[in-house]
Structures are given as structure tokens and as C-alpha cells.
PDB file of C-alpha atoms and ligand atoms in Angstrom:
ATOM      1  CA  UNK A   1      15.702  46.068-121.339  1.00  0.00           C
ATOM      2  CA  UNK A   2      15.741  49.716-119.957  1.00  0.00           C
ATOM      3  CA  UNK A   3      19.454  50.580-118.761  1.00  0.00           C
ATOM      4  CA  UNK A   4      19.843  52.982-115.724  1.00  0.00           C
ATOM      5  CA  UNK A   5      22.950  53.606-114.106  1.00  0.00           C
ATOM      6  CA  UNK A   6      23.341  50.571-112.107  1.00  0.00           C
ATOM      7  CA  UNK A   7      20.840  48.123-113.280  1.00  0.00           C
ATOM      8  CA  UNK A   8      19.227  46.735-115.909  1.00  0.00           C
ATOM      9  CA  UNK A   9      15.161  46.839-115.963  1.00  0.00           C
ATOM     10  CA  UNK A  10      12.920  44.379-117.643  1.00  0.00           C
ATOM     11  CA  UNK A  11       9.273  45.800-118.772  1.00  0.00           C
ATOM     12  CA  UNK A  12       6.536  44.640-120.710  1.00  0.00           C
ATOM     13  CA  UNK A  13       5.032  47.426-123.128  1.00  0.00           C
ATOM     14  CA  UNK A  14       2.157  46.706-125.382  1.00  0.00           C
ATOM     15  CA  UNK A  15       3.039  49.416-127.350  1.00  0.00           C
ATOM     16  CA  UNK A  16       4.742  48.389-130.320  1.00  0.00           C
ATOM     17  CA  UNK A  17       8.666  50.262-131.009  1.00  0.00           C
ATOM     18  CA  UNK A  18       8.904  49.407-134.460  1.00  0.00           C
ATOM     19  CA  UNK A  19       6.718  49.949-137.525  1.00  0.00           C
ATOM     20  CA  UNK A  20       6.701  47.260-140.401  1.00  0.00           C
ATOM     21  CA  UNK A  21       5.122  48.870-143.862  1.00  0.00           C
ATOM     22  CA  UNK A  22       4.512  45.544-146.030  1.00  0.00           C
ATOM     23  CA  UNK A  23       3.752  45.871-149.652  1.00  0.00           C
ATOM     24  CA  UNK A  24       2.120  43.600-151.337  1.00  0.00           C
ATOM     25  CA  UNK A  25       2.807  41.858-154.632  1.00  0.00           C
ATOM     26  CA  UNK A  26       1.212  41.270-157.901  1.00  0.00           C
ATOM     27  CA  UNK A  27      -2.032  41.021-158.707  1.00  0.00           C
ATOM     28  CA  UNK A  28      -2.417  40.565-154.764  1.00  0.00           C
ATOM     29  CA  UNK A  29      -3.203  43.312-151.841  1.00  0.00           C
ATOM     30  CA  UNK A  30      -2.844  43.636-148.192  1.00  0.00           C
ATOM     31  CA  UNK A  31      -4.919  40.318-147.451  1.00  0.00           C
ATOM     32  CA  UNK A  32      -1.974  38.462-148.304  1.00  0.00           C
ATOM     33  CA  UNK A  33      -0.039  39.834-145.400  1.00  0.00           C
ATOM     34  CA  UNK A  34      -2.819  38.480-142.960  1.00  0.00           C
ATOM     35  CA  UNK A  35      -1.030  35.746-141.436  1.00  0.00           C
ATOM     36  CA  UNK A  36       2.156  38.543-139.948  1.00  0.00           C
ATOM     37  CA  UNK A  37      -0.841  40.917-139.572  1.00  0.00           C
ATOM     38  CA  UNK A  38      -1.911  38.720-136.742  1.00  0.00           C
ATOM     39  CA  UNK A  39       1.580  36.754-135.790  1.00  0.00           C
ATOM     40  CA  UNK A  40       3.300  40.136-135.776  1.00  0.00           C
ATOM     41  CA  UNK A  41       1.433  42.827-134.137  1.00  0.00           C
ATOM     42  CA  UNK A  42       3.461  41.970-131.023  1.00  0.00           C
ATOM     43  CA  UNK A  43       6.446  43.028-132.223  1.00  0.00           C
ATOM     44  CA  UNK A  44       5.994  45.778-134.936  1.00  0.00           C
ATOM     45  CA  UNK A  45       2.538  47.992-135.901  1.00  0.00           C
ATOM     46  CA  UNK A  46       2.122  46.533-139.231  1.00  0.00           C
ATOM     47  CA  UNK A  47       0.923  48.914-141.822  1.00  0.00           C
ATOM     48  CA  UNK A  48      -0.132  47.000-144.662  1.00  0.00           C
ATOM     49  CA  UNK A  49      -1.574  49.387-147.954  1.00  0.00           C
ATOM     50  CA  UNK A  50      -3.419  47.927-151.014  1.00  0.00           C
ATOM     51  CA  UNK A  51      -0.879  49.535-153.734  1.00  0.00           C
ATOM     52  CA  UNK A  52      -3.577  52.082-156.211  1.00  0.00           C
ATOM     53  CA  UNK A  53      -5.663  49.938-158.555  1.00  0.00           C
ATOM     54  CA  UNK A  54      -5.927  46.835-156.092  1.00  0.00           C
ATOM     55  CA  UNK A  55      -7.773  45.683-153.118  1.00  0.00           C
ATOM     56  CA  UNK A  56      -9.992  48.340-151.549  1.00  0.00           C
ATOM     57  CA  UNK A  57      -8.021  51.142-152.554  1.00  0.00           C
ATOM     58  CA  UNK A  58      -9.072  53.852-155.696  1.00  0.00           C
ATOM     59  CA  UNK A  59      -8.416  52.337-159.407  1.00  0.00           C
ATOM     60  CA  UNK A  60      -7.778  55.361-160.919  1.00  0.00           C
ATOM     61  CA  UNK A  61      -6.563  55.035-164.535  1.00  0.00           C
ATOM     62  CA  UNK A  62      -3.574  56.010-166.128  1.00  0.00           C
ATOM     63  CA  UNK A  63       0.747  55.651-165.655  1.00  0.00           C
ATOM     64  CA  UNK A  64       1.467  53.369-162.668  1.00  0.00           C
ATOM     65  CA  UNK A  65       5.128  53.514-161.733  1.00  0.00           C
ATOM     66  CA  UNK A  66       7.378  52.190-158.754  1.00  0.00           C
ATOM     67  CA  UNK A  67       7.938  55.838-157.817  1.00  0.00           C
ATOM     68  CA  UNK A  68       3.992  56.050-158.106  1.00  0.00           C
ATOM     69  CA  UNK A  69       3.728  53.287-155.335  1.00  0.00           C
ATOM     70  CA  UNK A  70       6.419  54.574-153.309  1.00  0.00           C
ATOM     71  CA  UNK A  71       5.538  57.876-153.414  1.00  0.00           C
ATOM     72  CA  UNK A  72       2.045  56.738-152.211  1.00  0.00           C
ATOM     73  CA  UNK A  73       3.174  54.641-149.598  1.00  0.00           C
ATOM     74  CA  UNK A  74       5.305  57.748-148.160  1.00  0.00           C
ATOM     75  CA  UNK A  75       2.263  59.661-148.234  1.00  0.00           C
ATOM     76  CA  UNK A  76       0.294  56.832-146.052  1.00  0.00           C
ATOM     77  CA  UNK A  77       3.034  57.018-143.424  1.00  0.00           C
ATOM     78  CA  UNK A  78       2.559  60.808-143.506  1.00  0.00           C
ATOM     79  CA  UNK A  79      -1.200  60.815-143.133  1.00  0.00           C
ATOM     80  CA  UNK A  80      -0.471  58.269-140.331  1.00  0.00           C
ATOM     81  CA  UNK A  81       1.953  60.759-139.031  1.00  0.00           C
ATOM     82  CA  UNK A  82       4.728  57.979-138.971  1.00  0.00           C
ATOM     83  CA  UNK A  83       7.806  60.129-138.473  1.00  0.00           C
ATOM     84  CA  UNK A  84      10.035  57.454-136.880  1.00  0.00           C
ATOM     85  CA  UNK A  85      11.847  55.153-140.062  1.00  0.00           C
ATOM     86  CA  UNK A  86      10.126  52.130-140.985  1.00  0.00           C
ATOM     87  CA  UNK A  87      11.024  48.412-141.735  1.00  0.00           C
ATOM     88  CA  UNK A  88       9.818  48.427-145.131  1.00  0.00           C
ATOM     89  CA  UNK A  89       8.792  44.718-146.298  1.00  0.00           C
ATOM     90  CA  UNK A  90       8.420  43.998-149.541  1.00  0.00           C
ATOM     91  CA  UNK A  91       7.091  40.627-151.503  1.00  0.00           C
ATOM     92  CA  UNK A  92       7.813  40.232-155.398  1.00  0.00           C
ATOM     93  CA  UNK A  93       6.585  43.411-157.026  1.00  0.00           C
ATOM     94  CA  UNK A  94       6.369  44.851-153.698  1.00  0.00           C
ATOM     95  CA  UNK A  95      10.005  44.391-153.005  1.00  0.00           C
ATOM     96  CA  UNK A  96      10.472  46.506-156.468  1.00  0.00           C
ATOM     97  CA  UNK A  97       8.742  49.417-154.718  1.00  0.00           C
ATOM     98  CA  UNK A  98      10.578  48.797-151.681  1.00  0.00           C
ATOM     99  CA  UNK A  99      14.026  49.220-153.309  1.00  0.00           C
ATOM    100  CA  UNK A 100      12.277  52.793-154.946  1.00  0.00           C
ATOM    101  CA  UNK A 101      11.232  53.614-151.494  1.00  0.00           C
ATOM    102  CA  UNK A 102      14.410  53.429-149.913  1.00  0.00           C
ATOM    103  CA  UNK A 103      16.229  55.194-152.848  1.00  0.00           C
ATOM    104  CA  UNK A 104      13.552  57.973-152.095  1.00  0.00           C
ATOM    105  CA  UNK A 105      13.451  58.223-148.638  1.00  0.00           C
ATOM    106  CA  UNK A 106      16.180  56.858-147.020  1.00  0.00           C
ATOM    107  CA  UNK A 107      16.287  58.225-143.832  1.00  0.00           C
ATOM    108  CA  UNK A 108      12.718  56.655-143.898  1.00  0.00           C
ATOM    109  CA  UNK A 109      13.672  52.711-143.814  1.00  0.00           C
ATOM    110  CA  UNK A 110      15.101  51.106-140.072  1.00  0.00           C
ATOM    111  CA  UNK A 111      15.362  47.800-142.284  1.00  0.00           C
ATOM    112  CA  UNK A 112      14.230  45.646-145.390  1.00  0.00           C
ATOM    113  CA  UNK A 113      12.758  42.408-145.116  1.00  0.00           C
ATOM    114  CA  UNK A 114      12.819  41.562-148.934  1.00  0.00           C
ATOM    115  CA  UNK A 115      10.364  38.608-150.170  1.00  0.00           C
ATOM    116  CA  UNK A 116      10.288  36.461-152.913  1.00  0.00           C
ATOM    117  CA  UNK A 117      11.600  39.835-154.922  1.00  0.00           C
ATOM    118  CA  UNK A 118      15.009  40.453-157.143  1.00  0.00           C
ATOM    119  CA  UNK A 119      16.346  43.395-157.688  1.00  0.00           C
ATOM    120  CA  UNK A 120      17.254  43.164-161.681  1.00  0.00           C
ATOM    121  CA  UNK A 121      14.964  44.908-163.984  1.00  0.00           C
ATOM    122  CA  UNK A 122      12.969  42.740-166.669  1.00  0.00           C
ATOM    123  CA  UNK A 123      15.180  41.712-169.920  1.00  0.00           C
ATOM    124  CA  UNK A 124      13.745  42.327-173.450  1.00  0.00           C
ATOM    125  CA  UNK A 125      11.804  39.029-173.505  1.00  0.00           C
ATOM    126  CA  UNK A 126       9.989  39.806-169.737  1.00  0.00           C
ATOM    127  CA  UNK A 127       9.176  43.096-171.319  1.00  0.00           C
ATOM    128  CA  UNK A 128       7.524  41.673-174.176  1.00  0.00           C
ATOM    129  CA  UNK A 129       6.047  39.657-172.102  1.00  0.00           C
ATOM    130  CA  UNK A 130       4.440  42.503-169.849  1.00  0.00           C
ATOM    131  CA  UNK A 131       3.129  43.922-173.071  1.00  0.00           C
ATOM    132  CA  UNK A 132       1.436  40.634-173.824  1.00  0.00           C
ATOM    133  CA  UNK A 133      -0.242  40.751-170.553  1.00  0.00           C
ATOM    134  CA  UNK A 134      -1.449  44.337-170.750  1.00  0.00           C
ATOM    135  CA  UNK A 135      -3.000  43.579-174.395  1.00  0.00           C
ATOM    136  CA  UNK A 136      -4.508  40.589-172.651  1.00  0.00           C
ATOM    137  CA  UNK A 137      -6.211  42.509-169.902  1.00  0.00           C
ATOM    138  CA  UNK A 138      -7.290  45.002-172.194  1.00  0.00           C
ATOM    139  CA  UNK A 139      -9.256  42.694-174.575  1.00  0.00           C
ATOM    140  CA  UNK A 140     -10.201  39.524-171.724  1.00  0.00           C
ATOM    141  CA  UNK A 141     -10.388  41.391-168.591  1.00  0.00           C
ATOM    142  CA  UNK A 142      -8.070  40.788-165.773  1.00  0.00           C
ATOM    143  CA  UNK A 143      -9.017  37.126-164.748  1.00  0.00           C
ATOM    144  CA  UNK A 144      -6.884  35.814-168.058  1.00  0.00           C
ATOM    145  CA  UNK A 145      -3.734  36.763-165.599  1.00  0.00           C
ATOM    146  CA  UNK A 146      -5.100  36.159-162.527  1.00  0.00           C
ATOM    147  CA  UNK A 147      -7.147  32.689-162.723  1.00  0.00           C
ATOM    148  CA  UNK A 148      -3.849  30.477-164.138  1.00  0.00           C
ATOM    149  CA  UNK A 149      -1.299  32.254-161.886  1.00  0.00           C
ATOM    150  CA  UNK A 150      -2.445  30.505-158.552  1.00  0.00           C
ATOM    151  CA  UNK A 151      -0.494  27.662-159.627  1.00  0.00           C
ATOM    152  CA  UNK A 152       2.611  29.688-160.500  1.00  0.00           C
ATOM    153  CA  UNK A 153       2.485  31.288-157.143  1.00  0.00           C
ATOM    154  CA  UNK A 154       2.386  28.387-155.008  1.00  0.00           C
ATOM    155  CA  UNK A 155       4.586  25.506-154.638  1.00  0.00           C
ATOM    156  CA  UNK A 156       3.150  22.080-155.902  1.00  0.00           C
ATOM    157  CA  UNK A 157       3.323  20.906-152.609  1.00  0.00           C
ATOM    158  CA  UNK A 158       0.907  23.557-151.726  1.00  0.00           C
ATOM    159  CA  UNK A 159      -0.958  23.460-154.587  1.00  0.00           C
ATOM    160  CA  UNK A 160      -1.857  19.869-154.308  1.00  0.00           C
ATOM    161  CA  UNK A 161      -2.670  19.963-150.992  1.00  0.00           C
ATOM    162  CA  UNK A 162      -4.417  23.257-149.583  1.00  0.00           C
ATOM    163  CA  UNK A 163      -7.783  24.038-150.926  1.00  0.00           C
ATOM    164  CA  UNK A 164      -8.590  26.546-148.621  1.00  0.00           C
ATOM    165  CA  UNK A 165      -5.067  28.623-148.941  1.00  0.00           C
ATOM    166  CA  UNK A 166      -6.059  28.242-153.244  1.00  0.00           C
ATOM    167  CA  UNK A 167      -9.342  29.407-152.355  1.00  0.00           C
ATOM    168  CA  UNK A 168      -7.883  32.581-150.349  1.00  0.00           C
ATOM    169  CA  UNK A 169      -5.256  33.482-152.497  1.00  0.00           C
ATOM    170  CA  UNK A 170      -7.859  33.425-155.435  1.00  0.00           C
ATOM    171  CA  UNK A 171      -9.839  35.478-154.138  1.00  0.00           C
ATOM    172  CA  UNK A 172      -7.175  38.247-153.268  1.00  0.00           C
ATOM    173  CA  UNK A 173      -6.453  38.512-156.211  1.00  0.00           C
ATOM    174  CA  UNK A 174     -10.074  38.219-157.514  1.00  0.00           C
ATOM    175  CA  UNK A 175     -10.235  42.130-156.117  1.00  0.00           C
ATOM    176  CA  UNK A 176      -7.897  43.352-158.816  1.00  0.00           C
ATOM    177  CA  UNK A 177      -8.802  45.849-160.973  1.00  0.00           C
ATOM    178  CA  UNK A 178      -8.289  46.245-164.882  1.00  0.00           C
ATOM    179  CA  UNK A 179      -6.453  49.307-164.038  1.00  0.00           C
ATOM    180  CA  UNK A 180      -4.704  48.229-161.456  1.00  0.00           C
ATOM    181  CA  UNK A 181      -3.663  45.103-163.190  1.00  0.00           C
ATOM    182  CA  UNK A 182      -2.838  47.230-166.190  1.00  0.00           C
ATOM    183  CA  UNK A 183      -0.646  49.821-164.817  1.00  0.00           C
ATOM    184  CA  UNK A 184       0.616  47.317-162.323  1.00  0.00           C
ATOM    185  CA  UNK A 185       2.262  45.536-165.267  1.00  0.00           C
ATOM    186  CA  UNK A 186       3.703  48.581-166.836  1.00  0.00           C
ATOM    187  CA  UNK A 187       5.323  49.723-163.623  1.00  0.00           C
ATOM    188  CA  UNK A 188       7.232  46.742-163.490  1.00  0.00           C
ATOM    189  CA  UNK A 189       7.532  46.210-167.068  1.00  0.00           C
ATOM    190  CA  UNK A 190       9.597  49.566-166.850  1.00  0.00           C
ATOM    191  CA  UNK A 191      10.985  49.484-163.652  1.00  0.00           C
ATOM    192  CA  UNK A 192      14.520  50.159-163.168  1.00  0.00           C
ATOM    193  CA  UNK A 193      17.332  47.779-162.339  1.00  0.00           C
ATOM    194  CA  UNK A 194      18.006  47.925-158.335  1.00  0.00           C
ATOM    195  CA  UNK A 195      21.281  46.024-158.477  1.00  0.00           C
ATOM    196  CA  UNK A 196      23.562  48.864-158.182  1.00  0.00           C
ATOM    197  CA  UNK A 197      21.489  50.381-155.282  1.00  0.00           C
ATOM    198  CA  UNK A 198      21.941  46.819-153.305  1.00  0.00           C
ATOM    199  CA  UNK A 199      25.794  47.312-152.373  1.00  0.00           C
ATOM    200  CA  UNK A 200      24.666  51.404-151.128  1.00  0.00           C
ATOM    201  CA  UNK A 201      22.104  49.573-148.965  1.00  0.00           C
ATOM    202  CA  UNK A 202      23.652  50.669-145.367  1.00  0.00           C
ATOM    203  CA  UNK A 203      20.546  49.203-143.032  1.00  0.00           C
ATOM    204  CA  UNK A 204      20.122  45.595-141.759  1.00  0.00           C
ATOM    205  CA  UNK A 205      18.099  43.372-144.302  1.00  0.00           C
ATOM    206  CA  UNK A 206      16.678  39.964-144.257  1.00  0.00           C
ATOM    207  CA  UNK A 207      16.057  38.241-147.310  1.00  0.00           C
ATOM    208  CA  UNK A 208      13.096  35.217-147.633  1.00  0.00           C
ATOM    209  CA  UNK A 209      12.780  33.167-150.400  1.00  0.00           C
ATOM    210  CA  UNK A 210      10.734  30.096-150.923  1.00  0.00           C
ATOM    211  CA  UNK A 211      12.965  27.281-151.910  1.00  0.00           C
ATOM    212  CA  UNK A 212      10.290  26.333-154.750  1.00  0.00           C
ATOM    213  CA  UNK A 213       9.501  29.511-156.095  1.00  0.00           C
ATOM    214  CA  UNK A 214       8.386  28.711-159.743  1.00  0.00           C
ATOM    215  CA  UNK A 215       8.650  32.979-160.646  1.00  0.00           C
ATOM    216  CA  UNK A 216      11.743  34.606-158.993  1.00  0.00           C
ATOM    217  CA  UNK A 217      14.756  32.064-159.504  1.00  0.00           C
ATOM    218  CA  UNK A 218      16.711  31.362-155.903  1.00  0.00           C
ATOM    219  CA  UNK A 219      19.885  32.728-157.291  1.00  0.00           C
ATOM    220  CA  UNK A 220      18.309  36.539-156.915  1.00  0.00           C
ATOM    221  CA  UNK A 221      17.889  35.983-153.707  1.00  0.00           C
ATOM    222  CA  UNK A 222      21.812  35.109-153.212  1.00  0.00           C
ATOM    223  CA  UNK A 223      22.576  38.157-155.576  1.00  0.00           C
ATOM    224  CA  UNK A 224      20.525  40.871-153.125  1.00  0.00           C
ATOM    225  CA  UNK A 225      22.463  38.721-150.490  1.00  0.00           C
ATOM    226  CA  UNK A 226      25.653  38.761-151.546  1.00  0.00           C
ATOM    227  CA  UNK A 227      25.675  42.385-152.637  1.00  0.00           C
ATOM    228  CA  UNK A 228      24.158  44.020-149.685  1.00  0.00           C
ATOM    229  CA  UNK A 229      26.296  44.728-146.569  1.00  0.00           C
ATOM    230  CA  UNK A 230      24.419  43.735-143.876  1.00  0.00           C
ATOM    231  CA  UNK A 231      22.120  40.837-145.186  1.00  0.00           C
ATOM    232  CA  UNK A 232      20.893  37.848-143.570  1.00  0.00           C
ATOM    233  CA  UNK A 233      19.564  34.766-146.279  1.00  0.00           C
ATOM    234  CA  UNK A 234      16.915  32.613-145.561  1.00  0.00           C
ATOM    235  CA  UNK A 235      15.306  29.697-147.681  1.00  0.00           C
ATOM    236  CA  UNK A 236      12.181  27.964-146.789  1.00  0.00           C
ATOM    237  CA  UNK A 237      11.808  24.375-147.761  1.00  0.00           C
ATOM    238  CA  UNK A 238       8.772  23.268-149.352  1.00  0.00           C
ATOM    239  CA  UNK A 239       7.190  26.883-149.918  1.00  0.00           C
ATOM    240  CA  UNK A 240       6.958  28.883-153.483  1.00  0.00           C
ATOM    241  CA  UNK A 241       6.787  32.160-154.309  1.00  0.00           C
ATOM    242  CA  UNK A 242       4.334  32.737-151.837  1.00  0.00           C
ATOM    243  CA  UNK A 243       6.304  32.263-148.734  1.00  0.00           C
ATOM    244  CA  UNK A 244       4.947  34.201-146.372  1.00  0.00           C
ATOM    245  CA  UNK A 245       1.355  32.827-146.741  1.00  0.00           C
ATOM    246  CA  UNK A 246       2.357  28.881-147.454  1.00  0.00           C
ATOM    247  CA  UNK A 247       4.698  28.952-144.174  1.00  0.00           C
ATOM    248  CA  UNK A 248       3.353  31.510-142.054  1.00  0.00           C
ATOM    249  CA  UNK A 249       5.086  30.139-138.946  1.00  0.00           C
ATOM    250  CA  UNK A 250       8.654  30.167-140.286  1.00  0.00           C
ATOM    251  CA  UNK A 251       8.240  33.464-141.953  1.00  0.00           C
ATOM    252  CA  UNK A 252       6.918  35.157-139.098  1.00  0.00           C
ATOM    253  CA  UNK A 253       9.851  33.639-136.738  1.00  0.00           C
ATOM    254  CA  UNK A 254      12.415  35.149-139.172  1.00  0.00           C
ATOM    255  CA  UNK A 255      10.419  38.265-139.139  1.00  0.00           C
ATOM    256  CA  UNK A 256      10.262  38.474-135.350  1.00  0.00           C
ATOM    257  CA  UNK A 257      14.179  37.693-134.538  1.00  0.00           C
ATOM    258  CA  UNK A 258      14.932  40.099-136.820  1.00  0.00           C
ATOM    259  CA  UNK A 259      12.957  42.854-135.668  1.00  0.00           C
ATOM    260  CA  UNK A 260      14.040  41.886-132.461  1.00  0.00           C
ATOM    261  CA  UNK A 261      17.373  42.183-133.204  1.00  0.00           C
ATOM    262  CA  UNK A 262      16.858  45.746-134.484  1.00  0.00           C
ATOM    263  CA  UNK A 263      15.617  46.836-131.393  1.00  0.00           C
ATOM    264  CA  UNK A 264      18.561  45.583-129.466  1.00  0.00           C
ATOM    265  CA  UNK A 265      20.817  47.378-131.762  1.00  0.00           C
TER     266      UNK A 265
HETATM  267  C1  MLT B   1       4.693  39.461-158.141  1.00  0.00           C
HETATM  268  O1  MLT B   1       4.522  38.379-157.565  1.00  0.00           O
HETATM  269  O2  MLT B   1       4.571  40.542-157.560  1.00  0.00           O
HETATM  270  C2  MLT B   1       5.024  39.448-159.608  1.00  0.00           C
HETATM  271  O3  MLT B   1       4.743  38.197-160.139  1.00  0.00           O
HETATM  272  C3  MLT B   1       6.435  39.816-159.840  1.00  0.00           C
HETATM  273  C4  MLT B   1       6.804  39.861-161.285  1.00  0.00           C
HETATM  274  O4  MLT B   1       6.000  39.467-162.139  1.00  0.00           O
HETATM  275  O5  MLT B   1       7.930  40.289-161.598  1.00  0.00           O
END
């Protein structure tokens, strides 16, 4: 609605107000953001970058780090000449550079839609773990990660189920470089812990978690919600880690109140 002086005045406008930047998550790239790509583009212009070392972007060897990926996705919005702040969305490892991004640049971020993502850094164990994987890659290549992580990523229900979505989401993630994959996993092996930055969080943010999400544990998605100010929670039944691409419908609905709702504001 555009308010004049004594009246109200509906419009339609295909020009989009708000700008979603959605990061993508490990080992995946912007292809997994297809389904809000096209169920969004009403709403919000969706810029969606493949993070260095993955999709179609530059593998370029050498220290990956969450300030790396912000600091490259700040630079996209610049080249774009985005000036206006951004809803930045973030799934899993994207939501890690999400929280950087918004410690950078906060007069940059209108919102946070925060996916399948925690904000506590890895404990010794994860960080051994990390290690593990990097060795792995190293000596095996990357498809030692990626080919037995389909099933981690999606809910059984899913997984039993939906051929074609295994298919995609295989080969997303078939794209992934060694070097991507590599410094991908050191980033976040040595990321820092965002849970003191969630109660400084002062814009609107809606969390979405899978219900059956076999890699982030539900109770970090009540943690971000229960620590940040202004936070909406929302589970989806019968989806995984991969939410947003096993329940496009319902994700996209969230999305699209929410960013709704920000425009009223
Ligand atoms: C992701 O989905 O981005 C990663 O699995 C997150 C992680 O390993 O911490």
C-alpha cells in the first residue's frame, strides 16, 4: 500500500523491494536454492552465489575462511551495485557465513532467514573430524565426502522415496571441487562460535529447521531462537537437513510472509 494524505493506494509493481542473498551450504552451490529461485522472485530479487571452490565459480587454492565467504559475498553485492541492506539467507555452512556477514556489515542485512544452521562453533571431536575429511579429500578425491552424504542430508522419508530429488542433489554436489571441498572444511573446522553475536542480533529473523535433520540437532535451532530478539521458529515435519529443497512449498510460504512482513514494517 502507498499512503497519501487521505487515502490509501493499492499498486502492483513487478519490481521487486527487497533483495534475498542465499548462501549455500556444504559441499552444495546455488542450484540448491532453485526451488525459492523460482517460488520467490515475486517477492525478493534473489541473489544466489556459488561460495569460491564450488559450483561454477573459480577454485582457487589455498585458506578458505567464513570472513573469506563473507567478504566475497559483500563484494558480489557491490559489483551488483546492491546498496540497499539485504535479507541474507543462509543454509548449514551458509548460515555460518551469514552470522560473519552480519558481524561485518551490519548495516548491510534487512533480515536473516537462518536454515538448517547453528550458531556454536565445532567441539574438539567435530574438529578432528574436519581434519579427517580434509586428509580424505586429499588422498581419495572429493567424492569420498560427497557420494555417502546424500543420505545424511535428506530425511529417510525423502530418501526412500524421491529418486529424482537424490539424483539432483547428487549432482550439485558432484560440481565440487577438491579445493573447494578442502578449504570449505577448514573454514568451518575453524570457524568461530556465533552464540554470543545471536542476543546483539537487532533485525527480524526467521529460523527453518527440518524436523528430521540427521546433521544439525533441533535444539540449535531453539538456541538461535531463544537468544535472538526478534526471532520467529519454524519446524517442518517430515523434511531433513535439506529443508528448503525436500519441502519447497512450506519453505517458500515462510519465506514469503516473512519478507512480506518486512516490507510492511
Ligand atoms: C552443511 O550442510 O553446510 C554442512 O554439513 C554443515 C556442517 O558440516 O557443519
Amino acid at each position: 500500500m502507498a499512503r497519501k494524505k487521505d487515502f490509501q493506494m493499492a499498486y502492483i509493481d513487478t519490481k521487486p523491494q527487497l533483495t534475498l542473498l542465499l548462501i549455500h551450504g556444504f559441499p552444495l552451490n546455488s542450484m540448491m536454492w532453485w526451488p525459492q529461485i523460482n517460488g520467490l522472485d515475486r517477492v525478493a530479487r534473489v541473489i544466489a552465489p556459488d561460495l569460491r571452490g564450488f559450483g561454477r565459480s573459480e577454485a582457487i587454492d589455498g585458506a578458505y575462511s567464513m570472513r573469506t565467504f563473507a567478504d566475497d559475498c559483500k563484494h558480489l553485492l557491490d559489483r551488483l551495485e546492491v546498496t540497499e541492506p539485504v535479507v541474507v539467507g543462509g543454509f548449514s555452512m551458509g548460515g555460518y557465513v551469514a552470522f560473519e556477514f552480519y558481524r561485518r556489515y551490519p548495516s548491510m542485512v534487512r533480515g536473516l532467514i537462518l536454515t538448517g544452521t547453528r550458531a556454536g562453533a565445532d567441539d574438539e571431536r567435530s574438529r578432528e573430524g574436519r581434519t579427517q575429511a580434509i586428509e580424505a579429500v586429499q588422498k581419495n578425491g572429493a567424492e569420498v565426502i560427497t557420494k555417502p552424504m546424500v543420505s545424511r542430508l535428506l530425511s529417510n522419508y525423502q530418501f526412500n522415496r524421491n529418486e529424482e530429488l537424490i539424483g539432483t542433489v547428487t549432482d550439485i554436489m558432484g560440481s565440487a571441487s577438491e579445493a573447494g571441498m578442502i578449504g570449505a572444511l577448514t573454514a568451518m573446522r575453524d570457524r568461530d562460535d556465533s552464540t554470543g553475536t545471536l542476543a546483539k542480533i537487532d533485525v527480524p529473523t526467521l529460523v527453518i529447521h527440518g524436523m528430521d535433520d540427521k546433521i544439525v540437532p533441533v535444539l540449535d535451532a531453539r538456541i538461535m531462537d531463544e537468544e535472538i530478539p526478534n526471532c520467529q521458529l519454524q519446524f517442518i515435519p517430515r523434511a531433513g537437513h535439506l529443508v528448503n529443497m525436500e519441502s519447497p512449498k512450506q519453505w517458500n510460504a515462510l519465506a514469503e510472509s516473512f519478507l512480506t512482513e518486512l516490507l510492511d514494517e
